[in-house]
CSV table of C-alpha atoms in Angstrom, one decimal:
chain,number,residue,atom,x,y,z
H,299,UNK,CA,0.0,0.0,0.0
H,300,UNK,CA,1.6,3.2,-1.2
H,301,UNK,CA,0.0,7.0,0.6
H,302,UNK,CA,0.3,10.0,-1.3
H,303,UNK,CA,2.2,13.0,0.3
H,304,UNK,CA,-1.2,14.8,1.7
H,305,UNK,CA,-1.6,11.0,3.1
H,306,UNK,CA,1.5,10.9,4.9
H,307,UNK,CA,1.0,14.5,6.2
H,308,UNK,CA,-2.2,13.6,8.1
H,309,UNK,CA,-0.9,10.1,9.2
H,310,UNK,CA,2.6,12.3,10.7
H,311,UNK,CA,0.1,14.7,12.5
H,312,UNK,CA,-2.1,11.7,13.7
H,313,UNK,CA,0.8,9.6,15.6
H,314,UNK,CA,2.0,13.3,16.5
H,315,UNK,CA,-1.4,13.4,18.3
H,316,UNK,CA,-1.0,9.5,19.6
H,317,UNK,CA,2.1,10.5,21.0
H,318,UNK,CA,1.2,13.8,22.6
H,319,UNK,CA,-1.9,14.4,23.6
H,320,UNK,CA,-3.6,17.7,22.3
H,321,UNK,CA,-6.7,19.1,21.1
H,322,UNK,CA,-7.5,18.7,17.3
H,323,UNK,CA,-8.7,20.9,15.2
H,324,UNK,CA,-11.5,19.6,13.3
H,325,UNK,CA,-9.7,19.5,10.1
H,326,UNK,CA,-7.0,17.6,11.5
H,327,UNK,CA,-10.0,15.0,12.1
H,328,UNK,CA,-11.7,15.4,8.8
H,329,UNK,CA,-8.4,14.5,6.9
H,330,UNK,CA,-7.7,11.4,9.5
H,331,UNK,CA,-11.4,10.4,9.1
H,332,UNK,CA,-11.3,10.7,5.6
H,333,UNK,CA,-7.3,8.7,5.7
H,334,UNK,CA,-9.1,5.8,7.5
H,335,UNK,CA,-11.7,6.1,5.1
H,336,UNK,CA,-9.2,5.1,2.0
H,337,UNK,CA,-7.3,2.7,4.0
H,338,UNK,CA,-10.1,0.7,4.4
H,339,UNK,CA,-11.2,1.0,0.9
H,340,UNK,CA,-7.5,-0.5,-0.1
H,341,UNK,CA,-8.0,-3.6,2.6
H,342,UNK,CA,-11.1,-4.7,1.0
H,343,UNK,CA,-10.0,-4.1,-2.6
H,344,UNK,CA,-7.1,-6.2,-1.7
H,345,UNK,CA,-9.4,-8.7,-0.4
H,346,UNK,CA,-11.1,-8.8,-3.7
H,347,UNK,CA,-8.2,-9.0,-5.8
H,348,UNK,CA,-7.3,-11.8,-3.7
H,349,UNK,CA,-10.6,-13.7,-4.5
H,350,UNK,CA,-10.7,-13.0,-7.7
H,351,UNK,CA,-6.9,-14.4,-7.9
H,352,UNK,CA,-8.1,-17.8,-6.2
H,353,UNK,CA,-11.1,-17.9,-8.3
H,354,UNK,CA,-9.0,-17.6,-11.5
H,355,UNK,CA,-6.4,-20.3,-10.4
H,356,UNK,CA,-9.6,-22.2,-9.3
H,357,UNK,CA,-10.7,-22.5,-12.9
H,358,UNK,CA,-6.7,-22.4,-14.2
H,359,UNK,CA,-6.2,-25.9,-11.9
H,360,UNK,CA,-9.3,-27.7,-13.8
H,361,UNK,CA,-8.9,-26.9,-17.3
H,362,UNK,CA,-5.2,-28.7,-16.8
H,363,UNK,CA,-2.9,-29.8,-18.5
H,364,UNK,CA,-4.3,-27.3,-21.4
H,365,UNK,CA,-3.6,-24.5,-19.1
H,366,UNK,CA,-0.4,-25.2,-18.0
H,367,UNK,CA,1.9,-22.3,-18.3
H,368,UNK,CA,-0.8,-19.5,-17.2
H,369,UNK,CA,-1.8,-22.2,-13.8
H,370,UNK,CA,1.9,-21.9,-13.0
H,371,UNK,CA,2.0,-18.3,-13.2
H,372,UNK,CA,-1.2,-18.1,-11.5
H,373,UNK,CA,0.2,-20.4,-8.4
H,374,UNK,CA,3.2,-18.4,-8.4
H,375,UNK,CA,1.4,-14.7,-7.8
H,376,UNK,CA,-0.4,-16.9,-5.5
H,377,UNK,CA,2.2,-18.0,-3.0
H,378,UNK,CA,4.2,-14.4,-3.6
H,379,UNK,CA,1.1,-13.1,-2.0
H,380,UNK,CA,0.8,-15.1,0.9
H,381,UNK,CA,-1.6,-18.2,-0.4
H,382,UNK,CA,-1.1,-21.3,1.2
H,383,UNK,CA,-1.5,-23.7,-1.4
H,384,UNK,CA,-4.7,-26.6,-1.3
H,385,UNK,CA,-4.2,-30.3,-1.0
H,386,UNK,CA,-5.6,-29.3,-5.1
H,387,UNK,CA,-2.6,-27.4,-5.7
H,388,UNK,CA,-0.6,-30.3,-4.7
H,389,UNK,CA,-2.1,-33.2,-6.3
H,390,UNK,CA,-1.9,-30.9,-9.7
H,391,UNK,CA,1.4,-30.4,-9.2
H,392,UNK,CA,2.3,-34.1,-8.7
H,393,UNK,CA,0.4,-35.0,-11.8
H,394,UNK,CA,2.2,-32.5,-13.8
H,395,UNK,CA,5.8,-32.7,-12.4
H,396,UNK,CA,7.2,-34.1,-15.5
H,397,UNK,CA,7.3,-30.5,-16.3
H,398,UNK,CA,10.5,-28.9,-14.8
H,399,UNK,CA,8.9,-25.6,-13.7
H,400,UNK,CA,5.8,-27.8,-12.3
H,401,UNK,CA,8.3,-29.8,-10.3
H,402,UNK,CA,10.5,-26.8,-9.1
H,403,UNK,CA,6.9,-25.3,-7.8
H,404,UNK,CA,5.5,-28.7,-6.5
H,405,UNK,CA,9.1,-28.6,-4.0
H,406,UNK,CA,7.9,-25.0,-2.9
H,407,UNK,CA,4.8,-25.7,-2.5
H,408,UNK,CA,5.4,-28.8,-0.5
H,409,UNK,CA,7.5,-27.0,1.9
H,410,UNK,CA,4.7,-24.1,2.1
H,411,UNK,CA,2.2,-26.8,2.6
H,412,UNK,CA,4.3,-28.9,5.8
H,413,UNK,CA,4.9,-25.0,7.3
H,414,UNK,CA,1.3,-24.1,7.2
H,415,UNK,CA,-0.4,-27.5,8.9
H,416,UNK,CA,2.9,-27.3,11.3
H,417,UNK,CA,1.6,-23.7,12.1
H,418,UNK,CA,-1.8,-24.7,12.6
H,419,UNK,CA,-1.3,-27.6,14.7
H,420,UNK,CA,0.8,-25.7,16.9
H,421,UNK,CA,-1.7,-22.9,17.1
H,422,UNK,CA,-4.4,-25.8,18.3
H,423,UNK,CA,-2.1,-27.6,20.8
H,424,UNK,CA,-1.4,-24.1,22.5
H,425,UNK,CA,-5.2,-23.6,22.8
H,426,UNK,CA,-6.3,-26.9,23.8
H,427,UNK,CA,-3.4,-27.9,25.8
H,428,UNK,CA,-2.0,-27.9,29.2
H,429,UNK,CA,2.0,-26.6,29.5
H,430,UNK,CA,3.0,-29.9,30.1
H,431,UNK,CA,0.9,-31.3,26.7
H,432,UNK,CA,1.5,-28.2,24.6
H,433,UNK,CA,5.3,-29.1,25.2
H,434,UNK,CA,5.3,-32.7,24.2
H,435,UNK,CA,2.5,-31.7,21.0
H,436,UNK,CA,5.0,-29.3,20.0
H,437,UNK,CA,7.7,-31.9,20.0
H,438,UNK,CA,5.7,-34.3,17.6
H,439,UNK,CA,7.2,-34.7,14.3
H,440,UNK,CA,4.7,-34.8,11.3
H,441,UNK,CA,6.5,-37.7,9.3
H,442,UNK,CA,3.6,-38.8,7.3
H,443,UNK,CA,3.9,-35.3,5.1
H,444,UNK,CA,6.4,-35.4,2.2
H,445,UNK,CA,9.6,-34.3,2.7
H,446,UNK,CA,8.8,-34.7,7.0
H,447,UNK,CA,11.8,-36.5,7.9
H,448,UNK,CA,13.9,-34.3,5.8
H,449,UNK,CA,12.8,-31.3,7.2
H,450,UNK,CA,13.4,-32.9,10.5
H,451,UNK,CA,16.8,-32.5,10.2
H,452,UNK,CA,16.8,-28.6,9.5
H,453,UNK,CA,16.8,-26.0,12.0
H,454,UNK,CA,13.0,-25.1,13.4
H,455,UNK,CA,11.9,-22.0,12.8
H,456,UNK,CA,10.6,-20.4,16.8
H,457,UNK,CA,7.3,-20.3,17.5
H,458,UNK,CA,4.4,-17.5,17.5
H,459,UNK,CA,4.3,-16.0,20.7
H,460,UNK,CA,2.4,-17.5,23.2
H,461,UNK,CA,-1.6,-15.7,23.0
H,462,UNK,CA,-3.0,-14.9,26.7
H,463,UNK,CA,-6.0,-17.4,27.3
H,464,UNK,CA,-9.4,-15.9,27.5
H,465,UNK,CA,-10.7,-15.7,30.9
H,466,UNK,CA,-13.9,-17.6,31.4
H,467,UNK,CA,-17.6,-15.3,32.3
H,468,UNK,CA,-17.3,-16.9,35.8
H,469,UNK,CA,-13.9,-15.6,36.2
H,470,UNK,CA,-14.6,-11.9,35.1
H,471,UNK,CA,-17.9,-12.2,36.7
H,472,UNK,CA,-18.0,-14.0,40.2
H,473,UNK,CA,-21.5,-15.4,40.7
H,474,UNK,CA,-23.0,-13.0,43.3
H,475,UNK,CA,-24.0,-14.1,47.2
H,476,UNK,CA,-27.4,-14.8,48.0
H,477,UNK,CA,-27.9,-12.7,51.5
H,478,UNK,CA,-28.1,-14.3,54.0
H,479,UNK,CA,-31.6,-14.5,56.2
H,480,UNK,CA,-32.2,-13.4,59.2
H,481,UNK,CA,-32.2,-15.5,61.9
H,482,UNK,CA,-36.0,-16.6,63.2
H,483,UNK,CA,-37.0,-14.3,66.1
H,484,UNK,CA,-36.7,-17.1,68.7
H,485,UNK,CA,-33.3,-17.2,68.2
H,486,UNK,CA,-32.6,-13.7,67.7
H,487,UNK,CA,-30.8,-12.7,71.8
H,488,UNK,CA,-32.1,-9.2,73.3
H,489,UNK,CA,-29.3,-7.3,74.5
């Protein structure tokens, strides 16, 4: 995402404003208003470029083999922008792998492919698990995936930070005390 000078201007005056506190004048907020505005306008389009992108290498992926070249360039943009490729992706690429640029991308892909579930599993066994199971869960090896014992041997890349866990309602909001009834008059003692 690239801002435009008068972008950048209000953007400089709003993290002067985050950083020292001081009244704004109301076209300072109109600009910042309007800045938010656009950079929200850019997330979505981005997220309908990115659709569109998976859509078209969607309908690249079935008209295979015919569609070859433009599938590989299609998977390519893909993964440069972030696209974790599908068990699809995969099994195209293994059928196709005669091909030297299919088989150079099926490598890639595998690699992208063992990182991602690795990531996910991990992100699950921190959730789920206790310390002592979240250790052990992080230990496990996934040997079944190609390319699993081989990547064994290479240096691990260090986990996400640990998220805080989510306090439970009962633990925010401690169930409230009945009062206590007074005592029947025959027991009550005159002082």
């Amino acid at each position: 995402m690239a801002f435009s000078a008068d972008e950048l201007r209000v953007l400089r005056r709003a993290l002067a404003v985050a950083l020292h506190p001081a009244p704004l004048q109301d076209e300072d907020v109109q600009d910042a208003l309007l800045l938010a505005e656009s950079v929200d306008e850019a997330v979505r389009e981005a997220g309908r470029l990115r659709a569109f992108l998976l859509d078209d290498l969607a309908r690249y992926r079935e008209a295979l083999p015919g569609s070859l070249s433009g599938y590989l360039e299609l998977l390519q943009d893909a993964l440069a922008a972030g696209y974790d490729p599908a068990a699809d992706d995969l099994a195209a690429l293994r059928a196709l792998r005669r091909n030297p640029a299919a088989a150079a991308l099926l490598a890639r892909c595998q690699i992208l492919a063992e990182r991602s579930v690795r990531a996910r599993l991990a992100r699950v066994s921190q959730a789920t698990a206790t310390p002592a199971a979240a250790t052990s869960a992080s230990r496990a090896r996934l040997l079944a995936l190609p390319g699993g014992r081989a990547a064994a041997d290479k240096p691990k890349p260090t986990p996400p930070p640990a998220e805080r866990p989510v306090p439970k309602p009962s633990e925010v909001f401690p169930p409230r005390r009945r009062p206590v009834p007074p005592p029947p008059p025959e027991e009550r003692v005159a002082g």
